[in-house]
Amino acid sequence: GADVHHVARGMGLDRRIGSKFLHPGPGYGGSCFPKDTRAIQEMARDNGMELRIVSAVIDVNDTRVPKMVAKVAKAAEGDLRDKTVCLLGLTFKPNTDDLRESPAIAVLDDWLSRHPDDAEGWDLLGREQVRAGRPGAAERSFNNAVALGRGGDVAERLVNVRSARAFAVEPIGAYERDSDGNRTARVRVAVDGPVADGVRVGVAGARGEIGDGVLAMPVTSGEVRLAARPHSTLRLDFAGGAARYDPGASGAPWTAATGEARLRWRAPAGGPALEVRGQRMPLGTTPLLVVTEAVRTEARGSLDLPAGPLRLRGGGRAGTIRTTGQSNTRTGVSGAVVYPVGWQGELTVQYHRLAYADPTEAGYFAPRLAETIEAGGYVELGEGGGVVAAIDLGAGAQRTAEHGALAGPWKPSLRAWGYLAVPLAPGRDLRVEFEGYNAPFAPEGVTTSSTWRFVSLSAGLRWAFR
């Protein structure tokens, strides 16, 4: 017979056909072609039409998978015992990690249906399902591999994926303090569990106290959360609830609705990344902010683009801070040049600029302008169920400008964040998080004065019931 590559090249020379999609393989896949061809077929049938060409395309594509498996068996002269088969290209096209409707995964599924004793195949399928954000399917695959005698790393992967998709409880204790003597202590309990493969729903409740050494004001909050990974490149997080503050003799108790929506998308193979986030939260971290009923509502977004060996990152935000008697607008922009250090870390040079529309006496520092220039570094160590540690450090300079005044001198600024997760037993992890600032202004939050230091520490135990 003819060489299919030669035939495809000849057909592609006809501009009415083109050569872009004329590539031999185990059939088409992905999130578009399979869905679209079936939709066209059903729409035609609903209107009393039978599109025989479309139906034939679907039928031929469906037969490619078993034919590919038969070709493998034929190449091995019908005897596949004690032979290792390698699958190259599991995604439906190059330069993506999208496994939806991947014909290669369909080939692997068909292969395993015919050779269910292939432990290595089950392990491979499970790892790809983890990468696609499908822990339930991955657990079944790893379980088959372990049952067939593959231990070691496979058994560890099975334990990890079972813990990741199990019902879990996490009590957390947190304490924070700033240089003005304000301090907050809080105890929080979160419960969550899977409702579908790649989707978790949870509830959380917290009780705390805000004080300054003289006043102490209780706060109670609760929320419902949803985390979903509908695609290997997409993560969605939603939360909604309420927080109630009691100023005691300084005012009447008040309740504020809280909410957050966050979308994170990252293209495969080091491509662009996008994050969009909206948030509404009370700023009750000091007694004065509780008395003035400060609530921030803000939207922000960031875009991360590859640029040769570097990445360029930019972002913007806009929102309001409402207190009794005032609504203040806050806007900001930021930019960074990032040098990735493998997949575990990065070095950055960053610029942040924030501005408040009006001055305020509601208990937070609201300069006309605040600028930050800093060099930073991030590193994350550990994976695969062991100890995980992450550190994010920054050092640079800041300057602020009061309303009606010129910008002041540049002053040193330092920040630090750290995270540590230590597995105590299968499904049980101790998690510790630290954050600290020594700077005139905090780009991510609100400060109470123009000379400000802040430190927070939290510790929690996540217990997964498998």
XYZ file of C-alpha atoms in Angstrom:
466
model
C 0.000 0.000 0.000
C 0.929 3.662 -0.213
C 2.893 5.523 2.465
C 0.261 7.477 4.438
C 2.694 10.348 4.980
C 3.159 10.740 1.220
C -0.607 10.625 0.658
C -1.217 13.257 3.366
C 1.439 15.530 1.900
C -0.100 15.257 -1.575
C -3.614 15.982 -0.280
C -2.359 18.922 1.747
C -1.035 20.643 -1.357
C -4.649 21.283 -2.317
C -5.430 24.588 -0.593
C -9.075 23.639 -0.260
C -7.974 20.824 2.094
C -4.714 22.055 3.604
C -2.136 20.030 5.506
C -2.660 21.206 9.078
C -4.823 18.304 10.246
C -3.571 15.542 7.925
C -1.538 13.521 10.407
C -1.928 9.758 10.905
C -2.614 8.553 14.419
C -4.979 6.645 16.705
C -7.884 8.975 15.904
C -8.856 12.482 16.905
C -9.540 13.469 20.509
C -9.588 16.465 22.820
C -12.453 18.551 24.126
C -13.749 19.806 20.743
C -13.855 17.338 17.835
C -15.531 14.403 19.658
C -18.115 16.686 21.258
C -18.778 18.732 18.130
C -19.177 15.815 15.720
C -21.613 14.062 18.069
C -23.548 17.309 18.558
C -23.878 17.816 14.777
C -25.017 14.213 14.394
C -27.697 14.564 17.100
C -28.915 17.945 15.844
C -29.410 16.457 12.379
C -31.292 13.450 13.772
C -33.528 15.724 15.839
C -34.522 17.384 12.550
C -35.103 14.139 10.695
C -31.778 14.125 8.847
C -29.025 11.527 8.755
C -25.590 13.008 8.000
C -23.932 9.849 6.764
C -20.512 11.426 6.251
C -20.397 12.737 9.845
C -21.679 9.400 11.176
C -19.037 7.551 9.164
C -16.304 9.817 10.559
C -17.418 9.066 14.129
C -17.636 5.318 13.457
C -14.198 5.169 11.812
C -12.656 7.193 14.649
C -14.183 4.854 17.266
C -12.668 1.805 15.515
C -9.158 3.254 15.572
C -8.540 2.408 19.234
C -9.035 -1.383 19.048
C -7.125 -1.419 15.748
C -4.153 0.279 17.413
C -4.142 -2.344 20.163
C -4.356 -5.086 17.535
C -1.375 -3.546 15.717
C 0.669 -3.667 18.920
C -0.233 -7.317 19.443
C 0.642 -8.106 15.839
C 4.017 -6.391 16.141
C 4.746 -8.639 19.122
C 3.731 -11.699 17.066
C 0.702 -12.192 19.296
C 2.699 -12.868 22.456
C 2.900 -9.901 24.833
C 3.968 -11.816 27.911
C 7.038 -10.348 29.658
C 7.104 -7.435 27.187
C 6.989 -3.731 28.045
C 4.924 -1.447 25.807
C 5.703 2.281 25.780
C 3.022 4.879 25.008
C 4.377 8.149 23.644
C 2.127 11.205 23.474
C -0.743 10.699 25.899
C -2.422 14.031 25.181
C -4.636 14.546 22.144
C -2.120 16.923 20.501
C 1.420 18.268 21.094
C 2.225 21.063 23.576
C -0.713 20.465 25.895
C -1.430 18.427 29.009
C -5.170 18.186 28.232
C -6.129 14.510 28.536
C -9.840 14.890 27.750
C -10.927 12.383 25.093
C -7.268 11.557 24.439
C -7.109 8.640 21.980
C -3.875 7.497 23.617
C -5.673 7.150 26.962
C -8.456 5.301 25.141
C -5.796 2.977 23.686
C -4.420 2.409 27.186
C -7.932 1.733 28.534
C -8.592 -0.747 25.747
C -5.199 -2.325 26.321
C -5.925 -2.795 30.019
C -9.355 -4.242 29.304
C -7.598 -6.931 27.253
C -4.574 -7.256 29.547
C -5.889 -6.516 33.065
C -2.790 -8.099 34.597
C -0.505 -5.307 33.279
C 0.477 -3.673 36.572
C 2.786 -1.155 34.917
C -0.049 -0.056 32.607
C -2.362 0.561 35.553
C 0.370 2.606 37.253
C 0.885 4.705 34.115
C -2.849 5.313 33.740
C -3.147 6.329 37.398
C -0.323 8.869 37.143
C -1.913 10.488 34.098
C -5.282 10.616 35.861
C -3.674 12.391 38.829
C -2.173 14.928 36.451
C -5.591 15.449 34.886
C -7.117 16.181 38.317
C -9.095 12.923 38.593
C -8.061 11.373 41.925
C -11.026 8.967 42.030
C -10.118 7.348 38.725
C -6.450 7.374 39.731
C -7.221 5.530 42.976
C -8.882 2.710 41.039
C -5.900 2.429 38.686
C -3.289 2.446 41.467
C -5.343 -0.061 43.433
C -5.256 -2.435 40.448
C -1.502 -1.989 40.121
C -0.907 -2.732 43.817
C -3.208 -5.758 43.693
C -1.022 -7.100 40.868
C 2.086 -6.887 43.020
C 3.551 -3.457 42.304
C 4.509 -1.912 45.632
C 7.028 0.774 46.526
C 6.253 4.070 44.799
C 2.893 2.817 43.505
C 1.699 1.921 46.995
C 2.788 5.367 48.186
C 0.944 7.032 45.315
C -2.167 5.055 46.241
C -1.988 6.260 49.864
C -1.526 9.866 48.728
C -4.407 9.852 46.274
C -6.724 8.209 48.820
C -5.873 10.936 51.310
C -6.378 13.646 48.703
C -9.932 12.533 47.935
C -11.020 11.542 51.442
C -13.332 13.353 53.836
C -11.069 15.568 55.964
C -11.156 17.693 59.126
C -8.616 20.405 59.893
C -8.509 22.344 63.183
C -6.307 25.449 62.965
C -4.996 27.855 65.567
C -3.651 31.278 64.512
C -2.114 34.329 66.189
C -1.023 37.666 64.705
C 0.380 40.883 66.119
C 1.554 44.232 64.771
C 3.877 46.965 66.005
C 0.952 49.102 67.214
C 0.042 46.475 69.804
C -2.965 45.085 67.920
C -3.320 41.329 68.118
C -5.749 38.663 66.957
C -6.123 35.087 68.167
C -8.370 32.689 66.277
C -9.399 29.029 66.289
C -10.884 27.603 63.094
C -12.256 24.191 62.137
C -12.705 23.245 58.476
C -14.420 20.143 57.110
C -14.471 19.144 53.450
C -15.020 16.137 51.233
C -15.379 15.065 47.599
C -18.708 15.333 45.792
C -17.293 14.335 42.388
C -13.932 13.467 40.914
C -11.939 16.710 41.114
C -14.604 18.601 43.107
C -14.629 19.176 46.888
C -17.161 20.998 49.066
C -16.593 22.082 52.655
C -17.707 24.229 55.559
C -15.645 26.112 58.107
C -16.293 27.979 61.333
C -14.027 30.209 63.400
C -14.046 31.980 66.741
C -11.532 34.630 67.712
C -10.701 37.730 69.672
C -9.284 41.073 68.509
C -7.550 43.269 71.031
C -4.901 45.905 71.724
C -4.038 45.197 75.345
C -6.964 47.291 76.611
C -9.969 46.304 74.511
C -10.952 42.773 73.500
C -13.628 42.186 70.881
C -14.938 38.720 69.903
C -15.529 37.675 66.292
C -17.400 34.641 64.948
C -17.419 33.577 61.306
C -18.580 30.742 59.080
C -18.387 29.922 55.386
C -19.121 27.332 52.713
C -16.356 26.516 50.212
C -16.139 24.772 46.849
C -12.926 23.803 45.044
C -13.052 22.329 41.548
C -10.608 21.287 38.883
C -12.737 20.860 35.754
C -9.644 20.698 33.569
C -5.971 19.899 34.109
C -5.137 23.558 33.387
C -8.010 25.180 35.305
C -8.766 25.566 39.019
C -11.839 27.223 40.503
C -12.417 28.227 44.144
C -15.543 29.767 45.648
C -16.435 30.725 49.213
C -19.341 32.501 50.857
C -20.348 33.192 54.437
C -20.617 35.820 57.142
C -18.640 37.265 60.051
C -20.094 38.846 63.187
C -18.163 41.363 65.325
C -19.018 42.613 68.808
C -17.343 45.926 69.766
C -18.789 45.684 73.278
C -19.194 49.059 74.955
C -17.660 50.778 71.899
C -20.615 50.050 69.608
C -23.366 47.714 68.504
C -22.631 44.212 67.129
C -22.607 44.019 63.331
C -22.488 41.304 60.692
C -20.859 41.409 57.267
C -21.255 39.050 54.339
C -18.003 37.520 53.114
C -17.203 35.965 49.773
C -14.457 35.035 47.377
C -14.241 33.713 43.812
C -10.934 32.719 42.252
C -10.054 31.373 38.801
C -6.561 30.106 37.986
C -5.606 28.971 34.493
C -2.156 27.868 33.395
C -1.325 26.688 29.899
C 0.808 23.546 29.700
C 4.491 23.382 28.767
C 5.378 26.647 30.522
C 2.797 28.708 28.632
C 0.838 31.764 29.807
C -0.975 31.846 33.143
C -3.992 33.886 34.218
C -5.574 34.531 37.604
C -8.785 36.454 38.291
C -10.073 36.998 41.813
C -12.895 38.823 43.554
C -13.151 39.178 47.333
C -15.314 40.763 50.004
C -13.999 40.652 53.559
C -14.152 42.662 56.795
C -10.886 44.287 57.841
C -11.529 43.655 61.518
C -7.932 43.098 62.613
C -7.826 45.963 65.155
C -10.396 47.284 67.675
C -10.695 50.569 65.740
C -11.396 48.776 62.458
C -14.095 46.774 64.252
C -15.695 49.930 65.637
C -15.660 51.641 62.214
C -17.052 48.456 60.543
C -14.376 48.411 57.836
C -15.147 46.091 54.891
C -13.078 45.744 51.720
C -14.527 44.696 48.336
C -11.926 44.198 45.627
C -11.320 42.643 42.210
C -7.880 41.782 40.919
C -6.242 40.003 38.045
C -2.782 38.974 36.924
C -1.217 37.684 33.707
C 2.027 35.697 33.467
C 3.718 35.374 30.054
C 6.828 33.464 28.944
C 9.622 35.599 27.478
C 12.524 33.351 26.533
C 14.285 32.204 29.723
C 12.261 34.750 31.736
C 8.611 35.332 32.524
C 6.832 38.683 32.627
C 4.128 39.122 35.238
C 1.678 42.008 35.506
C -1.433 42.692 37.508
C -4.013 45.211 38.559
C -6.617 45.679 41.276
C -9.467 48.003 42.138
C -11.807 48.110 45.076
C -13.415 50.029 47.892
C -13.014 50.102 51.664
C -16.277 51.050 53.347
C -16.441 52.251 56.927
C -19.147 54.050 58.872
C -19.522 57.357 57.074
C -16.941 56.810 54.304
C -16.246 54.816 51.130
C -12.630 54.959 49.974
C -11.409 53.720 46.593
C -8.140 51.800 46.334
C -6.396 50.970 43.031
C -3.096 49.337 42.237
C -0.825 47.968 39.548
C 2.154 45.654 39.758
C 4.798 44.166 37.499
C 7.611 41.664 37.833
C 10.410 40.081 35.854
C 10.703 36.434 36.880
C 13.597 34.023 36.408
C 12.331 30.461 36.974
C 14.682 28.125 38.823
C 13.487 24.754 37.578
C 9.945 23.942 38.681
C 10.753 24.460 42.346
C 11.463 28.156 42.578
C 11.942 31.571 41.048
C 13.854 34.826 41.440
C 11.983 38.078 40.873
C 12.348 41.841 40.584
C 9.014 43.452 41.458
C 7.292 46.826 41.405
C 4.012 47.589 43.222
C 2.012 50.818 43.209
C -1.103 51.456 45.323
C -3.206 54.583 45.638
C -6.101 55.670 47.864
C -8.588 58.258 46.641
C -9.083 59.895 50.048
C -7.395 60.173 53.430
C -9.141 58.535 56.342
C -9.334 58.405 60.106
C -11.161 55.068 60.149
C -8.191 53.103 61.493
C -6.065 52.241 58.463
C -3.205 54.010 56.666
C -4.483 55.423 53.332
C -1.686 57.329 51.564
C -2.216 59.072 48.247
C 0.511 56.842 46.842
C 2.591 53.891 48.021
C 5.365 52.377 45.900
C 7.466 49.258 46.473
C 10.525 48.019 44.589
C 11.978 44.724 45.722
C 13.952 41.647 44.814
C 12.396 38.364 45.850
C 12.883 34.648 45.808
C 10.605 31.639 46.167
C 11.519 27.991 46.607
C 9.457 24.872 47.286
C 10.984 21.588 48.367
C 9.473 18.146 48.717
C 6.688 16.243 46.987
C 5.138 12.804 46.721
C 3.714 12.628 50.221
C 6.855 13.576 52.141
C 7.775 16.759 53.988
C 6.926 19.881 51.975
C 8.540 23.236 52.712
C 8.105 26.562 50.899
C 9.747 29.938 51.497
C 9.004 33.320 49.899
C 11.340 36.215 50.773
C 11.533 39.820 49.606
C 13.770 42.817 50.331
C 13.670 46.289 48.833
C 12.473 49.818 49.432
C 9.180 51.648 49.832
C 8.031 55.233 49.784
C 4.663 56.793 50.511
C 3.031 60.116 49.766
C 0.384 61.593 52.019
C -2.575 63.381 50.443
C -1.557 66.899 49.447
C 2.151 66.148 49.902
C 5.116 64.974 47.838
C 6.438 61.432 48.093
C 8.671 60.814 51.085
C 12.100 59.155 51.100
C 12.636 55.521 50.186
C 12.759 53.303 53.264
C 13.872 49.663 53.638
C 11.181 46.996 53.476
C 11.361 43.292 54.278
C 8.835 40.497 53.996
C 8.874 36.759 54.636
C 6.460 33.881 54.250
C 7.008 30.224 55.039
C 5.030 26.999 54.935
C 5.812 23.543 56.286
C 3.771 20.339 55.969
C 4.954 17.281 57.871
C 3.205 13.910 57.399
C 2.602 12.291 60.775
C 0.813 9.206 59.433
C -1.058 8.282 56.240
C -3.771 10.908 55.841
C -2.544 13.070 58.740
C -0.406 16.162 58.142
C 0.838 18.878 60.468
C 0.815 22.241 58.661
C 2.542 25.397 59.888
C 2.475 28.810 58.180
C 4.396 31.997 59.025
C 4.219 35.539 57.648
C 6.067 38.705 58.593
C 6.487 42.313 57.396
C 8.861 45.084 58.391
C 7.835 47.900 56.066
C 6.016 51.241 55.898
C 3.252 49.616 53.858
C 1.940 46.136 53.004
C 0.984 45.789 49.306
C -1.397 42.888 50.008
C -3.244 44.280 52.991
C -3.909 47.414 55.011
C -1.571 48.883 57.588
C -2.515 50.903 60.626
C 0.340 53.446 60.456
C 3.223 54.578 58.232
C 5.796 52.671 60.313
C 4.556 49.129 60.612
C 5.714 45.647 61.544
C 3.575 42.535 61.525
C 3.942 38.840 62.294
C 1.496 35.924 62.124
C 1.752 32.224 62.875
C -0.760 29.435 62.334
C -0.685 25.678 62.858
C -3.192 23.036 61.859
C -3.632 19.281 61.690
C -5.340 17.950 58.571
C -6.891 14.564 59.265
C -8.213 12.634 56.275
C -10.626 9.783 57.021
C -9.990 7.185 54.335
